[in-house]
Amino acid sequence: MSLTKYIIRTICHYLKLNFTIVLGIALSTAILTGAFIIGDSVKYSLQQIAVQRLGKTSQVIVAGERLFRQQLANDLAEASQIETAPLLRANGFGVINGGATRLNRLAVWGVDLRMGNFAAYPEAFDLNNNEVAINENLAALAGLKKGDEFLLRVDKLNTFPPNTPFVSEKETTVSFRVIVSHIITAEELGNFSLKNNQSSPRNVFINLGWLNRQMGLDNKANVILVTEGFSSSGLLRELQRCWKPEDINLTIRENPALNYTELISDRVFIEPAVEQFCLKSVPGAWPVFSYFINEFALNGHQTPYSFVSTDNGLSENQMAVSEWLANDLSARVGDRVSISYFEVGPLRRLVQKDTSLVIGSIFKMQGAKADPQLAPVIPGLSDAGNCRDWKTGVPVDLKKIRPQDETYWNQHKGTPKAFVSPAMARKLWSNRFGGATAIRVNGLKKNDTGQILLTQLSPSLVGFEVPDVKHDGMAAANGGTDFGGLFAGLSFFVLFASALLAFLLFKLSLNFRRTEIGTLTALGFSLKQLRKIYLAEACILIFAGIVLGLPFAVFYNHLILKAVNTIWVDIVRTSIVHIS
């Protein structure tokens, strides 16, 4: 009898005992293999989440809370030969069935057909008017289906930052009814998100132009999607080639009558970074700071609600007043006038403060001192037809407004009634939004000023960023925790117990076969030959255990992942964990 035949017959003779050994080895194999399968599956699923939530997006251009032109995306695409798509991102919540269901934390995306270039199925983003496409997660949570209507309330976006002084924010949200025209799967970019998060978002996609109109905006966006082709620094350079003053909420205008060019901001205040850049880079530039004060008071006389601006020729504790204000207060040079104003703190908390300054001169309302453009453009105030139509972010007591105040507004609008030194204006009214309301330069130099601003001002200085969301998403999926090692570690005691069981069964098998070992020794088998025989048997049993354990590992992992994707989905907050 050959050695091979003897080993096979021996295995068959001790079949029951060997079967228990094979089961022990299979259990160890299934546990160890299953741990690595689960680990790789989690890693693979995180990669799939990143791919599904981004589509063909490689990078995005954002500017914090700043809004810019939609056309910037087109200009960037033409200049760089890459695909882009402008988006308007806002938060919102939905009211369904007359308030029976309310869903918070909705991600509302204003999109157009260009969004389809980043998805596998672009038809879903062909939306008109109040049609919306929602993702499967939102549809399941809300019980919505195609053709259903619901009320969508969205946080209103503006060109000026929240809590900007003097800007009314009575309408912080806009509401409108929408119709579900598409329910988008994850593969169709339904789970689009710029955050590294495995939880499925609650996405609502709506026509970009229509959303702009509901918010009272003029073709604005706050996100640009970009395909591969440039590094982040390269995209910033391309952006600088394409942007315009409107993209940083600035307007450059000329005043031929007074022979100056000025830079003003939709954000009311010139941002500190822009102000510092202009004063350093634009020849002859100087800042203008105008502020809306509550009242001038002198010897029982009051003049309510006026603008005060800056004059470089004044000392810190002096002020110049117009003849109109001097007559209204019965003031003379040398009088000390009290000024009351609001300081806007965090969360729009208003603090009324007072100061007093000495009148150093009285000027006539003519020339540069009679310039209504000294007053900043404040929505709800600058465009008001009369004082009683003012809509400001600070309380206005209409009872204090007199006929002469209405007459002044009709004739001069917000033309300042007094001037203080720039140092005093900054000391009293500078805030986190800026310390100037305009930057001026002598002469009609709109083109020159714009050229300097757009070619030399770095986009990063005004908040533009280009996150590499694809790289970051894949790095988050691939880096960090070694899930295979983690699950193997979590299974360590079970794995150790099953390996110990297999070892003990082997040892038990040898104890059962002591008589056989003695007989073989008596027949002349050497110790080396006996080791060879039993090692061969062990290899066969181990191989059989591995073959049996591998499919079992795959099978029970399928069961676990099926549970994760169904009955446990509310716990793990995702349903796209798959075996890689």
Coordinates of C-alpha atoms in Angstrom, one line a residue:
M1 CA 0.0 0.0 0.0
S2 CA 1.4 3.4 -1.0
L3 CA 1.7 6.2 1.6
T4 CA -0.9 8.4 -0.2
K5 CA -3.4 5.5 -0.2
Y6 CA -2.8 4.9 3.5
I7 CA -3.3 8.6 4.4
I8 CA -6.6 8.7 2.4
R9 CA -7.9 5.5 4.1
T10 CA -6.9 6.8 7.5
I11 CA -8.8 10.0 7.0
C12 CA -11.9 8.0 5.9
H13 CA -11.5 5.6 8.9
Y14 CA -11.6 8.6 11.4
L15 CA -14.2 10.4 9.3
K16 CA -16.3 11.7 12.2
L17 CA -13.4 13.0 14.2
N18 CA -11.8 14.5 11.1
F19 CA -15.1 16.1 10.2
T20 CA -15.2 18.0 13.6
I21 CA -11.6 19.2 12.9
V22 CA -12.6 20.4 9.4
L23 CA -15.6 22.3 11.0
G24 CA -13.3 23.9 13.5
I25 CA -10.9 25.0 10.8
A26 CA -13.9 26.2 8.6
L27 CA -15.2 28.3 11.5
S28 CA -11.8 29.9 12.0
T29 CA -11.5 30.6 8.2
A30 CA -15.0 32.0 8.0
I31 CA -14.4 34.4 11.0
L32 CA -11.0 35.6 9.7
T33 CA -12.0 35.9 6.1
G34 CA -15.4 37.5 7.0
A35 CA -13.6 40.2 9.0
F36 CA -11.4 41.1 6.1
I37 CA -14.4 41.0 3.7
I38 CA -16.4 43.3 5.9
G39 CA -13.4 45.6 6.2
D40 CA -12.9 45.8 2.5
S41 CA -16.7 46.1 1.9
V42 CA -16.9 49.1 4.2
K43 CA -13.9 50.7 2.4
Y44 CA -15.4 49.9 -1.0
S45 CA -18.8 51.2 0.1
L46 CA -17.2 54.5 1.3
Q47 CA -15.5 54.8 -2.1
Q48 CA -18.9 54.2 -3.8
I49 CA -20.6 56.8 -1.6
A50 CA -17.9 59.3 -2.7
V51 CA -18.4 58.4 -6.3
Q52 CA -22.2 58.5 -6.1
R53 CA -22.5 61.8 -4.2
L54 CA -20.1 63.6 -6.6
G55 CA -20.6 62.1 -10.0
K56 CA -18.1 63.6 -12.4
T57 CA -17.3 66.5 -10.0
S58 CA -13.6 66.8 -9.3
Q59 CA -13.5 70.3 -7.6
V60 CA -15.9 73.0 -6.6
I61 CA -15.5 76.8 -6.4
V62 CA -17.1 78.3 -3.4
A63 CA -16.8 81.7 -1.7
G64 CA -18.3 81.3 1.7
E65 CA -21.6 83.2 2.0
R66 CA -20.8 85.3 -1.1
L67 CA -23.0 85.1 -4.2
F68 CA -21.5 85.6 -7.7
R69 CA -22.8 85.6 -11.3
Q70 CA -24.0 82.3 -12.9
Q71 CA -22.2 83.5 -16.0
L72 CA -18.9 83.1 -14.2
A73 CA -19.3 79.3 -14.7
N74 CA -19.7 79.8 -18.5
D75 CA -16.7 82.2 -18.7
L76 CA -14.6 79.7 -16.7
A77 CA -15.6 76.8 -19.0
E78 CA -14.8 78.7 -22.2
A79 CA -11.4 80.0 -20.9
S80 CA -10.3 76.7 -19.4
Q81 CA -12.0 74.1 -21.7
I82 CA -13.5 72.2 -18.8
E83 CA -17.1 71.5 -17.9
T84 CA -18.7 73.6 -15.2
A85 CA -22.1 73.9 -13.6
P86 CA -23.3 76.8 -11.4
L87 CA -25.5 75.9 -8.4
L88 CA -27.4 77.9 -5.8
R89 CA -27.3 76.0 -2.5
A90 CA -29.7 76.8 0.4
N91 CA -31.1 75.2 3.4
G92 CA -34.8 74.5 3.7
F93 CA -37.6 72.4 5.1
G94 CA -40.7 70.9 3.6
V95 CA -44.4 70.9 4.8
I96 CA -46.4 68.0 3.5
N97 CA -50.1 67.2 3.7
G98 CA -51.0 70.5 5.2
G99 CA -48.5 70.2 8.0
A100 CA -49.1 66.6 8.9
T101 CA -45.5 65.9 8.0
R102 CA -42.6 68.3 8.3
L103 CA -39.1 67.5 7.1
N104 CA -36.2 69.6 8.3
R105 CA -32.6 69.8 7.1
L106 CA -33.4 69.7 3.4
A107 CA -30.6 70.6 1.0
V108 CA -32.1 72.7 -1.7
W109 CA -30.0 72.9 -4.9
G110 CA -30.8 75.4 -7.7
V111 CA -29.6 73.6 -10.9
D112 CA -29.9 73.9 -14.6
L113 CA -29.2 71.5 -17.5
R114 CA -25.4 71.9 -16.9
M115 CA -25.8 69.8 -13.8
G116 CA -26.7 66.9 -16.0
N117 CA -23.1 66.9 -17.4
F118 CA -22.0 65.7 -14.0
A119 CA -24.5 62.9 -13.8
A120 CA -25.0 59.6 -15.6
Y121 CA -28.7 60.5 -16.4
P122 CA -28.9 64.2 -17.1
E123 CA -32.7 64.1 -18.0
A124 CA -33.5 64.3 -14.3
F125 CA -32.2 67.9 -14.1
D126 CA -34.4 69.2 -16.9
L127 CA -36.7 71.2 -14.5
N128 CA -39.1 74.0 -15.2
N129 CA -40.6 76.6 -12.9
N130 CA -41.7 75.0 -9.6
E131 CA -40.9 71.4 -10.7
V132 CA -38.5 69.6 -8.3
A133 CA -36.5 66.4 -8.4
I134 CA -36.0 64.7 -5.0
N135 CA -33.7 61.9 -4.0
E136 CA -35.0 58.4 -3.0
N137 CA -34.1 59.1 0.7
L138 CA -36.4 62.1 0.9
A139 CA -39.1 60.4 -1.1
A140 CA -39.1 57.4 1.4
L141 CA -39.0 59.6 4.5
A142 CA -41.9 61.9 3.3
G143 CA -43.9 59.3 1.4
L144 CA -43.7 61.4 -1.7
K145 CA -44.2 60.1 -5.3
K146 CA -44.0 61.6 -8.7
G147 CA -46.7 64.3 -9.2
D148 CA -47.1 65.1 -5.5
E149 CA -47.1 68.7 -4.3
F150 CA -45.7 70.1 -1.1
L151 CA -44.7 73.4 0.5
L152 CA -41.0 74.2 0.4
R153 CA -39.6 76.9 2.7
V154 CA -36.1 78.0 1.8
D155 CA -33.6 80.3 3.7
K156 CA -33.4 83.5 1.6
L157 CA -30.0 84.3 0.3
N158 CA -28.8 87.9 -0.3
T159 CA -25.7 89.6 -1.7
F160 CA -25.1 91.1 1.7
P161 CA -24.0 88.9 4.7
P162 CA -26.4 88.1 7.5
N163 CA -26.6 90.6 10.3
T164 CA -25.3 93.5 8.1
P165 CA -26.0 96.8 9.9
F166 CA -29.0 98.8 8.7
V167 CA -30.2 96.1 6.3
S168 CA -33.7 94.8 7.0
E169 CA -34.0 91.0 7.3
K170 CA -37.7 90.7 7.9
E171 CA -38.0 88.1 5.2
T172 CA -35.4 85.5 6.1
T173 CA -37.2 82.7 4.2
V174 CA -39.2 82.3 1.0
S175 CA -42.1 79.8 0.6
F176 CA -43.6 78.3 -2.5
R177 CA -45.4 75.1 -3.5
V178 CA -43.5 72.6 -5.7
I179 CA -44.4 69.6 -7.7
V180 CA -42.3 66.4 -7.7
S181 CA -41.3 65.7 -11.3
H182 CA -38.5 63.2 -10.7
I183 CA -37.3 60.9 -7.9
I184 CA -33.6 60.4 -8.5
T185 CA -31.6 57.4 -7.4
A186 CA -28.1 57.5 -6.0
E187 CA -26.7 56.4 -9.3
E188 CA -28.4 59.4 -10.9
L189 CA -26.7 61.8 -8.6
G190 CA -29.6 61.9 -6.2
N191 CA -27.3 61.8 -3.2
F192 CA -25.2 64.7 -4.4
S193 CA -23.4 66.3 -1.5
L194 CA -20.1 68.2 -0.9
K195 CA -19.7 66.8 2.6
N196 CA -17.8 63.6 3.5
N197 CA -20.8 61.9 5.1
Q198 CA -22.1 58.4 4.6
S199 CA -25.6 59.4 5.5
S200 CA -28.0 60.0 2.6
P201 CA -28.9 63.7 2.3
R202 CA -32.4 65.0 1.8
N203 CA -31.9 66.6 -1.6
V204 CA -34.3 68.9 -3.4
F205 CA -33.3 70.0 -6.9
I206 CA -35.1 73.0 -8.4
N207 CA -34.7 75.2 -11.5
L208 CA -31.8 77.6 -10.9
G209 CA -33.4 80.6 -12.6
W210 CA -36.8 80.1 -10.9
L211 CA -35.2 79.8 -7.5
N212 CA -33.3 83.1 -8.1
R213 CA -36.5 84.8 -8.9
Q214 CA -38.2 83.6 -5.8
M215 CA -35.4 85.0 -3.7
G216 CA -35.3 88.3 -5.6
L217 CA -31.8 87.6 -7.0
D218 CA -30.4 88.3 -10.5
N219 CA -28.8 85.1 -11.9
K220 CA -26.7 84.4 -8.9
A221 CA -24.9 81.2 -7.7
N222 CA -22.8 80.2 -4.8
V223 CA -21.2 77.0 -6.0
I224 CA -19.5 76.0 -9.3
L225 CA -18.9 72.4 -10.0
V226 CA -15.7 71.6 -12.0
T227 CA -14.5 68.4 -13.8
E228 CA -10.9 67.3 -13.8
G229 CA -8.2 69.2 -15.6
F230 CA -6.7 71.8 -13.2
S231 CA -5.2 71.9 -9.7
S232 CA -6.9 74.0 -7.1
S233 CA -4.2 76.7 -7.5
G234 CA -4.6 76.5 -11.3
L235 CA -8.3 77.0 -11.0
L236 CA -7.9 80.1 -8.9
R237 CA -5.6 81.5 -11.6
E238 CA -8.2 80.7 -14.3
L239 CA -10.9 82.2 -12.1
Q240 CA -8.9 85.4 -11.8
R241 CA -8.8 85.6 -15.6
C242 CA -12.6 85.4 -15.8
W243 CA -14.2 87.2 -12.9
K244 CA -15.7 90.6 -12.8
P245 CA -16.3 93.1 -10.0
E246 CA -19.9 91.8 -9.6
D247 CA -18.5 88.4 -8.6
I248 CA -17.0 90.0 -5.5
N249 CA -20.2 92.1 -5.0
L250 CA -18.4 95.3 -6.1
T251 CA -19.4 98.1 -8.4
I252 CA -17.1 100.6 -10.0
R253 CA -18.8 103.9 -11.0
E254 CA -17.7 107.3 -12.2
N255 CA -19.0 110.7 -11.3
P256 CA -18.1 113.1 -14.1
A257 CA -19.6 116.1 -12.3
L258 CA -17.2 115.8 -9.4
N259 CA -14.5 114.0 -11.3
Y260 CA -14.0 110.9 -9.2
T261 CA -14.2 107.1 -9.5
E262 CA -15.4 105.1 -6.6
L263 CA -15.7 101.4 -5.6
I264 CA -18.9 100.4 -3.7
S265 CA -20.1 97.1 -2.4
D266 CA -23.5 95.3 -2.5
R267 CA -22.5 94.2 1.0
V268 CA -22.8 97.9 2.2
F269 CA -19.4 97.9 3.8
I270 CA -16.1 97.4 1.9
E271 CA -14.5 94.2 3.2
P272 CA -11.2 94.9 5.0
A273 CA -9.2 92.8 2.6
V274 CA -10.5 94.7 -0.4
E275 CA -10.0 98.1 1.4
Q276 CA -6.4 97.3 2.3
F277 CA -5.7 96.0 -1.2
C278 CA -7.1 99.2 -2.9
L279 CA -5.3 101.6 -0.6
K280 CA -2.0 99.7 -1.3
S281 CA -2.4 99.0 -5.0
V282 CA -4.7 101.7 -6.5
P283 CA -2.8 105.0 -6.8
G284 CA -4.4 107.9 -5.0
A285 CA -7.1 105.9 -3.4
W286 CA -8.8 106.9 -0.1
P287 CA -11.6 105.4 2.0
V288 CA -15.0 106.9 2.6
F289 CA -17.0 105.8 5.6
S290 CA -20.6 106.9 6.0
Y291 CA -22.9 105.8 8.8
F292 CA -26.6 106.1 9.6
I293 CA -27.1 107.8 13.0
N294 CA -30.2 108.1 15.1
E295 CA -30.1 111.7 16.2
F296 CA -28.2 114.9 16.5
A297 CA -29.0 116.9 19.7
L298 CA -28.0 120.4 20.9
N299 CA -29.7 122.5 23.6
G300 CA -33.0 120.7 23.4
H301 CA -33.1 120.6 19.6
Q302 CA -33.0 117.3 17.8
T303 CA -32.5 116.2 14.2
P304 CA -33.4 112.6 13.6
Y305 CA -32.0 109.9 11.3
S306 CA -29.2 111.3 9.2
F307 CA -26.0 110.1 7.5
V308 CA -22.6 111.2 8.7
S309 CA -19.5 110.8 6.4
T310 CA -15.8 111.4 6.6
D311 CA -13.5 114.3 5.7
N312 CA -9.8 113.9 5.7
G313 CA -9.3 117.6 6.7
L314 CA -10.9 117.3 10.1
S315 CA -9.2 116.6 13.4
E316 CA -10.3 113.7 15.5
N317 CA -12.6 115.5 17.9
Q318 CA -14.1 118.0 15.4
M319 CA -17.0 117.8 13.0
A320 CA -18.3 119.8 10.2
V321 CA -22.0 120.4 9.8
S322 CA -24.1 121.6 6.9
E323 CA -25.9 124.9 7.0
W324 CA -29.2 122.9 7.0
L325 CA -28.2 121.0 10.1
A326 CA -26.8 124.1 11.8
N327 CA -30.1 126.0 11.3
D328 CA -32.1 123.0 12.4
L329 CA -30.1 122.8 15.7
S330 CA -29.5 126.5 16.1
A331 CA -25.8 125.5 16.2
R332 CA -22.7 127.6 15.9
V333 CA -19.0 126.9 15.5
G334 CA -17.6 125.7 18.8
D335 CA -20.9 124.1 20.0
R336 CA -20.6 120.5 21.2
V337 CA -23.2 118.3 19.5
S338 CA -24.4 115.0 20.9
I339 CA -24.7 112.1 18.4
S340 CA -26.8 109.0 19.1
Y341 CA -26.3 105.9 17.0
F342 CA -26.8 102.1 17.1
E343 CA -23.9 99.7 17.3
V344 CA -24.9 96.3 15.9
G345 CA -23.5 93.4 18.0
P346 CA -23.6 89.6 17.5
L347 CA -27.0 88.2 16.4
R348 CA -28.1 91.7 15.4
R349 CA -28.2 92.8 19.0
L350 CA -28.5 96.6 19.0
V351 CA -26.7 98.8 21.5
Q352 CA -27.5 102.5 21.5
K353 CA -24.4 104.6 22.1
D354 CA -23.8 108.3 22.3
T355 CA -20.8 110.6 21.7
S356 CA -20.3 114.3 21.4
L357 CA -18.1 116.3 19.0
V358 CA -17.3 120.0 18.6
I359 CA -18.4 121.8 15.5
G360 CA -15.3 123.0 13.8
S361 CA -17.0 124.5 10.7
I362 CA -20.3 125.0 8.9
F363 CA -20.4 124.3 5.2
K364 CA -22.8 125.0 2.4
M365 CA -24.6 122.2 0.6
Q366 CA -22.7 122.4 -2.7
G367 CA -19.9 120.6 -4.6
A368 CA -18.3 117.6 -3.0
K369 CA -20.2 118.2 0.3
A370 CA -23.5 117.9 -1.5
D371 CA -22.8 114.5 -3.0
P372 CA -25.7 112.0 -2.4
Q373 CA -23.4 109.2 -3.4
L374 CA -21.5 109.6 -0.2
A375 CA -24.4 107.6 1.4
P376 CA -24.0 103.9 1.0
V377 CA -26.5 101.9 -1.0
I378 CA -28.6 100.2 1.7
P379 CA -31.5 97.9 0.4
G380 CA -34.8 99.2 1.8
L381 CA -33.5 102.6 2.6
S382 CA -31.6 104.1 -0.3
D383 CA -34.4 103.3 -2.7
A384 CA -37.3 104.6 -0.5
G385 CA -39.4 107.3 -2.0
N386 CA -39.9 109.0 1.4
C387 CA -38.8 108.6 5.0
R388 CA -41.9 106.7 6.0
D389 CA -41.1 104.0 3.5
W390 CA -37.7 103.2 5.1
K391 CA -37.1 99.6 5.8
T392 CA -34.0 99.3 7.9
G393 CA -32.4 96.8 10.1
V394 CA -32.6 99.2 13.1
P395 CA -35.7 100.6 14.8
V396 CA -37.0 103.9 13.2
D397 CA -39.5 105.9 15.2
L398 CA -41.6 107.5 12.4
K399 CA -43.1 109.9 14.9
K400 CA -39.8 111.7 15.1
I401 CA -39.7 112.4 11.3
R402 CA -40.8 116.0 10.7
P403 CA -42.0 117.7 7.4
Q404 CA -38.5 119.3 7.0
D405 CA -36.9 115.9 7.2
E406 CA -39.2 114.6 4.4
T407 CA -38.3 117.7 2.4
Y408 CA -34.6 117.1 2.9
W409 CA -34.9 113.4 1.8
N410 CA -36.9 114.4 -1.3
Q411 CA -34.3 116.9 -2.3
H412 CA -31.0 115.4 -1.2
K413 CA -31.8 111.7 -0.3
G414 CA -29.0 110.4 2.0
T415 CA -26.6 113.2 1.5
P416 CA -24.6 113.5 4.8
K417 CA -25.5 116.4 7.0
A418 CA -22.2 116.2 8.9
F419 CA -18.6 115.1 8.5
V420 CA -16.2 113.7 11.0
S421 CA -12.5 112.6 10.7
P422 CA -11.8 109.1 9.3
A423 CA -10.1 108.1 12.6
M424 CA -13.2 109.1 14.6
A425 CA -15.5 107.3 12.2
R426 CA -13.5 104.1 12.5
K427 CA -13.3 104.4 16.3
L428 CA -17.1 104.8 16.6
W429 CA -18.5 102.7 13.8
S430 CA -16.0 100.2 12.4
N431 CA -17.4 96.7 12.6
R432 CA -16.6 93.1 11.5
F433 CA -18.0 93.9 8.0
G434 CA -15.6 96.7 7.3
G435 CA -14.4 100.2 8.1
A436 CA -15.4 101.9 4.9
T437 CA -18.4 102.2 2.6
A438 CA -16.5 103.3 -0.5
I439 CA -13.1 103.6 -2.0
R440 CA -12.5 106.7 -4.1
V441 CA -9.8 108.0 -6.5
N442 CA -9.6 111.3 -8.3
G443 CA -10.3 111.3 -12.0
L444 CA -12.5 109.1 -14.2
K445 CA -10.5 105.9 -14.0
K446 CA -13.1 103.1 -14.0
N447 CA -11.2 100.9 -16.5
D448 CA -7.9 101.4 -14.8
T449 CA -9.3 100.7 -11.3
G450 CA -11.1 97.6 -12.6
Q451 CA -8.0 96.3 -14.3
I452 CA -5.9 96.6 -11.1
L453 CA -8.6 95.1 -9.0
L454 CA -9.3 92.0 -11.2
T455 CA -5.7 91.2 -12.1
Q456 CA -4.0 91.8 -8.9
L457 CA -6.5 91.0 -6.2
S458 CA -6.1 87.3 -5.2
P459 CA -9.5 85.4 -5.1
S460 CA -8.5 83.7 -1.9
L461 CA -8.3 87.1 -0.2
V462 CA -12.1 87.6 -0.7
G463 CA -13.1 84.1 0.3
F464 CA -12.9 82.1 -2.9
E465 CA -11.8 78.5 -2.3
V466 CA -11.4 75.4 -4.6
P467 CA -11.7 72.3 -2.5
D468 CA -10.6 69.1 -4.3
V469 CA -13.8 67.3 -3.2
K470 CA -13.1 64.1 -5.2
H471 CA -9.6 63.7 -3.8
D472 CA -10.7 64.5 -0.3
G473 CA -13.6 62.1 -0.6
M474 CA -11.5 59.2 -1.8
A475 CA -8.8 60.0 0.7
A476 CA -11.4 59.9 3.5
A477 CA -12.6 56.5 2.1
N478 CA -9.1 55.0 1.8
G479 CA -7.4 56.5 4.7
G480 CA -8.0 56.5 8.4
T481 CA -9.2 53.3 10.0
D482 CA -8.1 49.9 8.7
F483 CA -11.5 48.3 8.8
G484 CA -10.2 44.8 8.0
G485 CA -7.8 45.0 10.9
L486 CA -10.6 46.5 13.0
F487 CA -13.1 43.8 12.4
A488 CA -10.4 41.1 12.8
G489 CA -9.5 42.7 16.1
L490 CA -13.2 42.8 17.2
S491 CA -13.4 39.1 16.2
F492 CA -10.1 38.2 18.0
F493 CA -11.6 36.2 20.9
V494 CA -14.0 34.2 18.7
L495 CA -11.1 33.6 16.2
F496 CA -8.8 32.6 19.1
A497 CA -11.5 30.2 20.4
S498 CA -12.1 28.6 17.1
A499 CA -8.4 28.2 16.4
L500 CA -7.9 26.7 19.9
L501 CA -10.8 24.3 19.2
A502 CA -9.2 23.1 16.0
F503 CA -5.9 22.6 17.9
L504 CA -7.5 20.7 20.7
L505 CA -9.4 18.5 18.1
F506 CA -6.1 17.7 16.4
K507 CA -4.5 16.8 19.8
L508 CA -7.6 14.7 20.7
S509 CA -7.2 12.9 17.4
L510 CA -3.6 12.0 18.1
N511 CA -4.6 10.7 21.6
F512 CA -7.2 8.5 20.0
R513 CA -4.6 7.1 17.6
R514 CA -1.8 6.3 20.2
T515 CA -2.3 2.6 19.5
E516 CA -2.0 3.1 15.8
I517 CA 1.2 5.2 16.3
G518 CA 2.7 2.4 18.5
T519 CA 1.8 -0.3 15.9
L520 CA 3.4 1.8 13.1
T521 CA 6.5 2.3 15.2
A522 CA 6.7 -1.5 15.8
L523 CA 6.4 -2.2 12.1
G524 CA 9.5 -0.1 11.5
F525 CA 8.2 3.4 10.7
S526 CA 10.6 6.1 11.7
L527 CA 9.6 9.2 13.7
K528 CA 10.3 11.3 10.6
Q529 CA 7.9 9.1 8.5
L530 CA 5.2 9.4 11.1
R531 CA 5.5 13.2 11.2
K532 CA 5.2 13.2 7.4
I533 CA 2.1 11.1 7.5
Y534 CA 0.3 13.2 10.1
L535 CA 1.4 16.5 8.6
A536 CA 0.0 15.4 5.3
E537 CA -3.3 14.4 7.0
A538 CA -3.4 17.8 8.7
C539 CA -2.8 19.7 5.4
I540 CA -5.6 17.8 3.8
L541 CA -8.0 18.6 6.6
I542 CA -6.9 22.3 6.8
F543 CA -7.4 22.6 3.0
A544 CA -10.9 21.0 3.3
G545 CA -11.7 23.4 6.2
I546 CA -10.6 26.4 4.2
V547 CA -12.6 25.3 1.1
L548 CA -15.7 24.9 3.4
G549 CA -15.1 28.1 5.3
L550 CA -14.7 30.5 2.4
P551 CA -18.2 30.3 0.9
F552 CA -19.6 30.3 4.4
A553 CA -17.8 33.6 5.1
V554 CA -19.2 35.1 2.0
F555 CA -22.7 33.8 2.8
Y556 CA -22.9 35.1 6.3
N557 CA -21.4 38.5 5.2
H558 CA -24.2 38.8 2.6
L559 CA -26.7 38.2 5.4
I560 CA -25.1 40.9 7.6
L561 CA -24.9 43.5 4.8
K562 CA -28.5 42.7 3.8
A563 CA -29.5 43.5 7.4
V564 CA -27.4 46.7 7.3
N565 CA -29.1 47.8 4.1
T566 CA -32.6 47.0 5.3
I567 CA -33.7 46.4 8.9
W568 CA -30.7 48.2 10.4
V569 CA -30.6 51.2 8.0
D570 CA -32.0 53.6 10.6
I571 CA -29.0 52.7 12.8
V572 CA -26.2 52.9 10.3
R573 CA -27.8 55.7 8.3
T574 CA -26.8 54.4 4.9
S575 CA -28.0 51.7 2.6
I576 CA -25.2 51.3 0.1
V577 CA -22.8 48.9 2.0
H578 CA -21.9 46.2 -0.5
I579 CA -19.4 43.3 -0.7
S580 CA -16.4 44.5 -2.7

